């Protein structure tokens, strides 16, 4: 199952992606984590793996990506991805599409094109997961990066901007017939109540409290390898969803 994590900047996309990946890993499930964010670097440390090389360099770099992506096969098995571009630990593999590093380097569009094509053609086995962490906002959706995914998880933090953006993302998901769900993050009793009144609460599959352990680990750049009841329930939901898929 291919899961796409979307939401407002800073809402907790990378954190929740990492917590889901780590939970699946503890269950012995094979998971490919895909970092499609061309700016932020923290995802690999949240997963506790080595920093991977930019996958775009396998194709010759950002400038030639548009042409190279056209030559990709229709299907690509996980085992056929060049090892040199993957960081691994236990059941986790991490692939990072590419980062913008230099002043005046140009836009991230080619990286989005690669992400889009890759998520579409990667051919997973029945029991394998792909979790794509994305950059802030909806540009990736505007570029169709999510077209190859099976389900979109929309992360909301307690802010009006999150509510507005989640409405936009769910609208986009509906327009391409993708199933979507909401995850409320960094909530307390009061903010959870307000968020539940503001979105279609049948679509809310998890409410993650504001958690000091998460905040501290992220501040220190540490691995997010701890069990959280809400994440466990969320992964139970995903497992059940996958079994009925
Ligand atoms: N449940 C939580 N409890 C406490 N802090 C949290 C929680 N979730 C996320 N954070 C904090 O919020 C900040 C943003 O989280 P994160 O980087 O995961 O967001 P993001 O959506 O990936 O951001 P970006 O859009 O920049 O990629 C981090 O400092 C993180 O520690
Ligand atoms: Mg992030």
mmCIF file of C-alpha atoms and ligand atoms in Angstrom:
data_model
loop_
_atom_site.group_PDB
_atom_site.id
_atom_site.type_symbol
_atom_site.label_atom_id
_atom_site.label_comp_id
_atom_site.label_asym_id
_atom_site.label_seq_id
_atom_site.Cartn_x
_atom_site.Cartn_y
_atom_site.Cartn_z
ATOM 1 C CA UNK A 1 0.000 0.000 0.000
ATOM 2 C CA UNK A 2 1.267 3.431 -0.957
ATOM 3 C CA UNK A 3 0.517 6.144 1.578
ATOM 4 C CA UNK A 4 0.975 9.816 0.887
ATOM 5 C CA UNK A 5 1.354 12.201 3.837
ATOM 6 C CA UNK A 6 0.234 15.750 3.175
ATOM 7 C CA UNK A 7 -0.537 18.908 5.139
ATOM 8 C CA UNK A 8 0.435 22.395 6.128
ATOM 9 C CA UNK A 9 4.055 23.332 6.758
ATOM 10 C CA UNK A 10 5.143 22.301 10.230
ATOM 11 C CA UNK A 11 1.939 20.350 10.946
ATOM 12 C CA UNK A 12 3.949 17.216 11.732
ATOM 13 C CA UNK A 13 4.121 15.365 8.392
ATOM 14 C CA UNK A 14 7.698 14.119 8.832
ATOM 15 C CA UNK A 15 7.167 13.278 12.500
ATOM 16 C CA UNK A 16 4.018 11.243 11.874
ATOM 17 C CA UNK A 17 5.509 9.608 8.765
ATOM 18 C CA UNK A 18 8.506 8.531 10.864
ATOM 19 C CA UNK A 19 6.351 7.278 13.742
ATOM 20 C CA UNK A 20 4.238 5.197 11.330
ATOM 21 C CA UNK A 21 7.356 3.765 9.637
ATOM 22 C CA UNK A 22 8.914 2.900 13.011
ATOM 23 C CA UNK A 23 5.733 1.212 14.229
ATOM 24 C CA UNK A 24 5.463 -0.868 11.048
ATOM 25 C CA UNK A 25 9.134 -1.779 11.418
ATOM 26 C CA UNK A 26 8.562 -3.048 14.968
ATOM 27 C CA UNK A 27 5.764 -5.245 13.578
ATOM 28 C CA UNK A 28 8.238 -6.783 11.133
ATOM 29 C CA UNK A 29 6.567 -5.148 8.133
ATOM 30 C CA UNK A 30 8.762 -4.046 5.218
ATOM 31 C CA UNK A 31 8.432 -0.361 4.517
ATOM 32 C CA UNK A 32 9.914 1.960 1.952
ATOM 33 C CA UNK A 33 10.045 5.505 3.277
ATOM 34 C CA UNK A 34 10.241 8.093 0.512
ATOM 35 C CA UNK A 35 11.432 11.596 1.246
ATOM 36 C CA UNK A 36 10.010 13.858 -1.451
ATOM 37 C CA UNK A 37 10.749 17.092 0.429
ATOM 38 C CA UNK A 38 13.366 19.037 -1.522
ATOM 39 C CA UNK A 39 14.164 21.363 1.396
ATOM 40 C CA UNK A 40 14.101 19.739 4.841
ATOM 41 C CA UNK A 41 16.740 17.257 5.932
ATOM 42 C CA UNK A 42 15.461 15.783 9.192
ATOM 43 C CA UNK A 43 13.494 12.729 8.030
ATOM 44 C CA UNK A 44 16.432 10.320 7.967
ATOM 45 C CA UNK A 45 17.432 11.158 11.539
ATOM 46 C CA UNK A 46 13.836 10.716 12.727
ATOM 47 C CA UNK A 47 14.036 7.229 11.206
ATOM 48 C CA UNK A 48 17.458 6.619 12.719
ATOM 49 C CA UNK A 49 19.075 5.711 9.398
ATOM 50 C CA UNK A 50 22.106 7.086 7.561
ATOM 51 C CA UNK A 51 21.523 10.103 5.348
ATOM 52 C CA UNK A 52 20.840 8.673 1.879
ATOM 53 C CA UNK A 53 22.380 10.001 -1.324
ATOM 54 C CA UNK A 54 20.014 12.050 -3.513
ATOM 55 C CA UNK A 55 18.219 9.585 -5.773
ATOM 56 C CA UNK A 56 18.037 12.223 -8.547
ATOM 57 C CA UNK A 57 21.816 11.855 -8.956
ATOM 58 C CA UNK A 58 21.322 8.259 -10.103
ATOM 59 C CA UNK A 59 19.720 9.796 -13.196
ATOM 60 C CA UNK A 60 22.440 12.406 -13.685
ATOM 61 C CA UNK A 61 21.105 15.176 -11.451
ATOM 62 C CA UNK A 62 18.281 17.681 -11.372
ATOM 63 C CA UNK A 63 19.018 19.330 -14.738
ATOM 64 C CA UNK A 64 18.465 16.174 -16.789
ATOM 65 C CA UNK A 65 15.682 14.650 -14.703
ATOM 66 C CA UNK A 66 12.815 15.676 -17.000
ATOM 67 C CA UNK A 67 14.275 13.675 -19.884
ATOM 68 C CA UNK A 68 15.559 10.792 -17.789
ATOM 69 C CA UNK A 69 12.256 10.227 -16.000
ATOM 70 C CA UNK A 70 10.585 9.642 -19.369
ATOM 71 C CA UNK A 71 12.813 6.586 -19.842
ATOM 72 C CA UNK A 72 11.810 4.885 -16.617
ATOM 73 C CA UNK A 73 10.141 1.490 -16.940
ATOM 74 C CA UNK A 74 6.411 1.000 -16.274
ATOM 75 C CA UNK A 75 7.143 -1.061 -13.199
ATOM 76 C CA UNK A 76 10.032 -1.072 -10.796
ATOM 77 C CA UNK A 77 10.471 -3.644 -8.026
ATOM 78 C CA UNK A 78 11.838 -2.620 -4.650
ATOM 79 C CA UNK A 79 14.777 -5.012 -5.044
ATOM 80 C CA UNK A 80 15.768 -3.373 -8.340
ATOM 81 C CA UNK A 81 16.387 0.063 -6.858
ATOM 82 C CA UNK A 82 20.140 0.735 -6.765
ATOM 83 C CA UNK A 83 21.407 -0.048 -3.265
ATOM 84 C CA UNK A 84 23.775 2.925 -3.204
ATOM 85 C CA UNK A 85 20.831 5.303 -3.012
ATOM 86 C CA UNK A 86 19.059 3.609 -0.143
ATOM 87 C CA UNK A 87 19.618 3.801 3.589
ATOM 88 C CA UNK A 88 18.536 0.698 5.413
ATOM 89 C CA UNK A 89 17.834 -0.400 8.937
ATOM 90 C CA UNK A 90 15.935 -3.531 9.924
ATOM 91 C CA UNK A 91 12.735 -3.532 7.807
ATOM 92 C CA UNK A 92 13.102 0.091 6.756
ATOM 93 C CA UNK A 93 14.487 1.427 3.492
ATOM 94 C CA UNK A 94 14.729 5.158 2.906
ATOM 95 C CA UNK A 95 14.979 6.805 -0.464
ATOM 96 C CA UNK A 96 15.396 10.565 -0.730
ATOM 97 C CA UNK A 97 14.445 12.039 -4.082
ATOM 98 C CA UNK A 98 16.735 15.052 -3.938
ATOM 99 C CA UNK A 99 17.471 18.304 -2.145
ATOM 100 C CA UNK A 100 18.047 21.825 -3.356
ATOM 101 C CA UNK A 101 21.426 22.803 -1.904
ATOM 102 C CA UNK A 102 22.876 25.758 -3.828
ATOM 103 C CA UNK A 103 21.873 29.376 -4.249
ATOM 104 C CA UNK A 104 20.226 30.023 -7.613
ATOM 105 C CA UNK A 105 20.022 26.318 -8.382
ATOM 106 C CA UNK A 106 16.534 26.565 -9.868
ATOM 107 C CA UNK A 107 13.128 25.141 -9.047
ATOM 108 C CA UNK A 108 12.222 21.790 -7.558
ATOM 109 C CA UNK A 109 9.872 20.804 -10.405
ATOM 110 C CA UNK A 110 12.145 18.059 -11.787
ATOM 111 C CA UNK A 111 12.355 16.489 -8.327
ATOM 112 C CA UNK A 112 8.567 16.503 -8.101
ATOM 113 C CA UNK A 113 8.359 14.860 -11.520
ATOM 114 C CA UNK A 114 10.693 12.104 -10.333
ATOM 115 C CA UNK A 115 8.721 11.636 -7.100
ATOM 116 C CA UNK A 116 5.479 11.456 -9.013
ATOM 117 C CA UNK A 117 6.730 8.884 -11.523
ATOM 118 C CA UNK A 118 8.524 6.835 -8.886
ATOM 119 C CA UNK A 119 5.494 6.505 -6.599
ATOM 120 C CA UNK A 120 3.451 5.511 -9.620
ATOM 121 C CA UNK A 121 5.761 2.785 -10.957
ATOM 122 C CA UNK A 122 7.184 1.246 -7.804
ATOM 123 C CA UNK A 123 5.686 -2.224 -7.711
ATOM 124 C CA UNK A 124 5.279 -3.320 -4.102
ATOM 125 C CA UNK A 125 4.540 -6.780 -2.818
ATOM 126 C CA UNK A 126 1.235 -7.278 -1.025
ATOM 127 C CA UNK A 127 2.701 -6.918 2.438
ATOM 128 C CA UNK A 128 4.995 -3.951 1.678
ATOM 129 C CA UNK A 129 4.265 -0.311 2.448
ATOM 130 C CA UNK A 130 5.414 2.920 0.920
ATOM 131 C CA UNK A 131 5.178 6.009 3.118
ATOM 132 C CA UNK A 132 5.859 9.265 1.270
ATOM 133 C CA UNK A 133 6.729 12.292 3.390
ATOM 134 C CA UNK A 134 6.122 15.485 1.449
ATOM 135 C CA UNK A 135 7.053 19.143 1.435
ATOM 136 C CA UNK A 136 4.775 21.752 2.972
ATOM 137 C CA UNK A 137 1.511 22.802 1.361
ATOM 138 C CA UNK A 138 -0.054 21.578 -1.843
ATOM 139 C CA UNK A 139 2.401 22.191 -4.651
ATOM 140 C CA UNK A 140 3.129 18.463 -4.867
ATOM 141 C CA UNK A 141 -0.613 17.818 -5.239
ATOM 142 C CA UNK A 142 -0.876 20.483 -7.907
ATOM 143 C CA UNK A 143 1.855 18.624 -9.752
ATOM 144 C CA UNK A 144 0.132 15.266 -9.403
ATOM 145 C CA UNK A 145 2.827 13.718 -7.201
ATOM 146 C CA UNK A 146 0.114 11.789 -5.394
ATOM 147 C CA UNK A 147 -1.443 10.187 -8.453
ATOM 148 C CA UNK A 148 0.254 6.844 -7.854
ATOM 149 C CA UNK A 149 -0.634 6.573 -4.168
ATOM 150 C CA UNK A 150 -3.492 4.552 -2.703
ATOM 151 C CA UNK A 151 -4.426 6.761 0.199
ATOM 152 C CA UNK A 152 -3.692 10.316 1.377
ATOM 153 C CA UNK A 153 -3.277 11.110 5.061
ATOM 154 C CA UNK A 154 -3.804 14.790 5.794
ATOM 155 C CA UNK A 155 -2.086 16.093 8.917
ATOM 156 C CA UNK A 156 -3.732 18.970 10.779
ATOM 157 C CA UNK A 157 -2.218 20.970 13.598
ATOM 158 C CA UNK A 158 -4.484 23.200 15.687
ATOM 159 C CA UNK A 159 -4.595 26.189 13.339
ATOM 160 C CA UNK A 160 -7.156 27.783 11.053
ATOM 161 C CA UNK A 161 -4.649 27.543 8.216
ATOM 162 C CA UNK A 162 -4.515 23.772 8.665
ATOM 163 C CA UNK A 163 -8.304 23.516 8.562
ATOM 164 C CA UNK A 164 -8.450 25.549 5.351
ATOM 165 C CA UNK A 165 -5.645 23.632 3.689
ATOM 166 C CA UNK A 166 -7.063 20.243 4.692
ATOM 167 C CA UNK A 167 -10.287 21.234 2.956
ATOM 168 C CA UNK A 168 -8.354 22.027 -0.213
ATOM 169 C CA UNK A 169 -6.360 18.783 -0.062
ATOM 170 C CA UNK A 170 -9.435 16.641 0.523
ATOM 171 C CA UNK A 171 -11.125 18.408 -2.412
ATOM 172 C CA UNK A 172 -8.152 17.577 -4.626
ATOM 173 C CA UNK A 173 -8.157 13.983 -3.369
ATOM 174 C CA UNK A 174 -11.860 13.605 -4.176
ATOM 175 C CA UNK A 175 -11.328 15.047 -7.652
ATOM 176 C CA UNK A 176 -8.919 12.210 -8.489
ATOM 177 C CA UNK A 177 -10.883 9.541 -6.585
ATOM 178 C CA UNK A 178 -8.278 9.022 -3.894
ATOM 179 C CA UNK A 179 -9.299 7.963 -0.454
ATOM 180 C CA UNK A 180 -8.160 10.359 2.265
ATOM 181 C CA UNK A 181 -8.189 10.595 6.053
ATOM 182 C CA UNK A 182 -7.330 13.221 8.636
ATOM 183 C CA UNK A 183 -4.838 12.966 11.469
ATOM 184 C CA UNK A 184 -5.032 15.621 14.162
ATOM 185 C CA UNK A 185 -1.640 16.436 15.619
ATOM 186 C CA UNK A 186 -0.299 18.359 18.607
ATOM 187 C CA UNK A 187 -3.755 18.542 20.146
ATOM 188 C CA UNK A 188 -5.082 18.819 23.677
ATOM 189 C CA UNK A 189 -8.702 18.261 24.762
ATOM 190 C CA UNK A 190 -9.815 21.757 23.775
ATOM 191 C CA UNK A 191 -8.075 21.998 20.397
ATOM 192 C CA UNK A 192 -9.179 18.462 19.497
ATOM 193 C CA UNK A 193 -12.806 19.447 20.103
ATOM 194 C CA UNK A 194 -12.506 22.530 17.881
ATOM 195 C CA UNK A 195 -10.781 20.581 15.101
ATOM 196 C CA UNK A 196 -13.403 17.831 15.233
ATOM 197 C CA UNK A 197 -16.100 20.476 14.758
ATOM 198 C CA UNK A 198 -14.207 21.939 11.803
ATOM 199 C CA UNK A 199 -13.596 18.874 9.621
ATOM 200 C CA UNK A 200 -15.630 15.825 8.625
ATOM 201 C CA UNK A 201 -14.957 13.891 11.815
ATOM 202 C CA UNK A 202 -15.827 10.518 10.255
ATOM 203 C CA UNK A 203 -12.571 10.959 8.371
ATOM 204 C CA UNK A 204 -10.448 11.500 11.485
ATOM 205 C CA UNK A 205 -8.440 8.342 12.137
ATOM 206 C CA UNK A 206 -6.027 9.553 14.815
ATOM 207 C CA UNK A 207 -5.516 12.356 17.314
ATOM 208 C CA UNK A 208 -1.916 12.693 18.441
ATOM 209 C CA UNK A 209 -1.410 14.785 21.568
ATOM 210 C CA UNK A 210 1.222 17.450 21.902
ATOM 211 C CA UNK A 211 3.960 15.224 23.240
ATOM 212 C CA UNK A 212 7.122 16.402 25.001
ATOM 213 C CA UNK A 213 9.023 13.250 24.126
ATOM 214 C CA UNK A 214 8.404 13.875 20.402
ATOM 215 C CA UNK A 215 9.336 17.554 20.706
ATOM 216 C CA UNK A 216 12.553 16.786 22.601
ATOM 217 C CA UNK A 217 13.675 14.008 20.255
ATOM 218 C CA UNK A 218 13.031 16.238 17.233
ATOM 219 C CA UNK A 219 14.883 19.128 18.813
ATOM 220 C CA UNK A 220 17.906 16.936 19.416
ATOM 221 C CA UNK A 221 17.671 15.327 15.962
ATOM 222 C CA UNK A 222 17.125 11.902 17.509
ATOM 223 C CA UNK A 223 15.414 8.791 16.228
ATOM 224 C CA UNK A 224 11.666 8.598 16.973
ATOM 225 C CA UNK A 225 11.768 5.048 18.197
ATOM 226 C CA UNK A 226 9.184 4.907 20.928
ATOM 227 C CA UNK A 227 5.745 3.405 21.187
ATOM 228 C CA UNK A 228 2.707 5.663 21.283
ATOM 229 C CA UNK A 229 -0.772 4.289 21.793
ATOM 230 C CA UNK A 230 -2.346 6.643 19.245
ATOM 231 C CA UNK A 231 0.184 5.665 16.571
ATOM 232 C CA UNK A 232 -0.381 1.989 17.307
ATOM 233 C CA UNK A 233 -4.123 2.466 16.785
ATOM 234 C CA UNK A 234 -3.435 4.393 13.597
ATOM 235 C CA UNK A 235 -1.209 1.627 12.234
ATOM 236 C CA UNK A 236 -3.861 -0.958 13.197
ATOM 237 C CA UNK A 237 -6.276 1.053 11.072
ATOM 238 C CA UNK A 238 -3.819 1.110 8.148
ATOM 239 C CA UNK A 239 -3.193 -2.638 8.427
ATOM 240 C CA UNK A 240 -6.922 -3.327 8.384
ATOM 241 C CA UNK A 241 -7.405 -0.926 5.472
ATOM 242 C CA UNK A 242 -4.648 -2.700 3.551
ATOM 243 C CA UNK A 243 -6.144 -6.123 4.206
ATOM 244 C CA UNK A 244 -9.458 -4.983 2.754
ATOM 245 C CA UNK A 245 -7.832 -3.163 -0.131
HETATM 246 N N1 LIG B 1 2.744 15.414 18.414
HETATM 247 C C1 LIG B 1 3.712 16.322 18.584
HETATM 248 N N2 LIG B 1 4.046 16.749 19.818
HETATM 249 C C2 LIG B 1 5.000 17.688 19.993
HETATM 250 N N3 LIG B 1 5.684 18.253 18.996
HETATM 251 C C3 LIG B 1 5.415 17.864 17.749
HETATM 252 C C4 LIG B 1 4.428 16.877 17.465
HETATM 253 N N4 LIG B 1 4.384 16.685 16.122
HETATM 254 C C5 LIG B 1 5.299 17.514 15.597
HETATM 255 N N5 LIG B 1 5.915 18.223 16.549
HETATM 256 C C6 LIG B 1 6.932 19.277 16.364
HETATM 257 O O1 LIG B 1 6.476 20.164 15.372
HETATM 258 C C7 LIG B 1 7.544 20.579 14.537
HETATM 259 C C8 LIG B 1 7.215 20.307 13.094
HETATM 260 O O2 LIG B 1 7.130 18.910 12.905
HETATM 261 P P1 LIG B 1 7.541 18.243 11.518
HETATM 262 O O3 LIG B 1 8.881 18.670 11.100
HETATM 263 O O4 LIG B 1 7.244 16.806 11.627
HETATM 264 O O5 LIG B 1 6.467 18.950 10.573
HETATM 265 P P2 LIG B 1 6.394 18.928 8.977
HETATM 266 O O6 LIG B 1 4.955 19.042 8.635
HETATM 267 O O7 LIG B 1 7.138 17.781 8.450
HETATM 268 O O8 LIG B 1 7.160 20.281 8.616
HETATM 269 P P3 LIG B 1 7.616 20.752 7.128
HETATM 270 O O9 LIG B 1 6.377 21.226 6.455
HETATM 271 O O10 LIG B 1 8.574 21.852 7.407
HETATM 272 O O11 LIG B 1 8.231 19.570 6.453
HETATM 273 C C9 LIG B 1 8.786 19.857 15.030
HETATM 274 O O12 LIG B 1 9.517 20.727 15.836
HETATM 275 C C10 LIG B 1 8.226 18.711 15.855
HETATM 276 O O13 LIG B 1 9.058 18.373 16.935
HETATM 277 MG MG1 LIG B 2 8.691 17.670 7.018
#
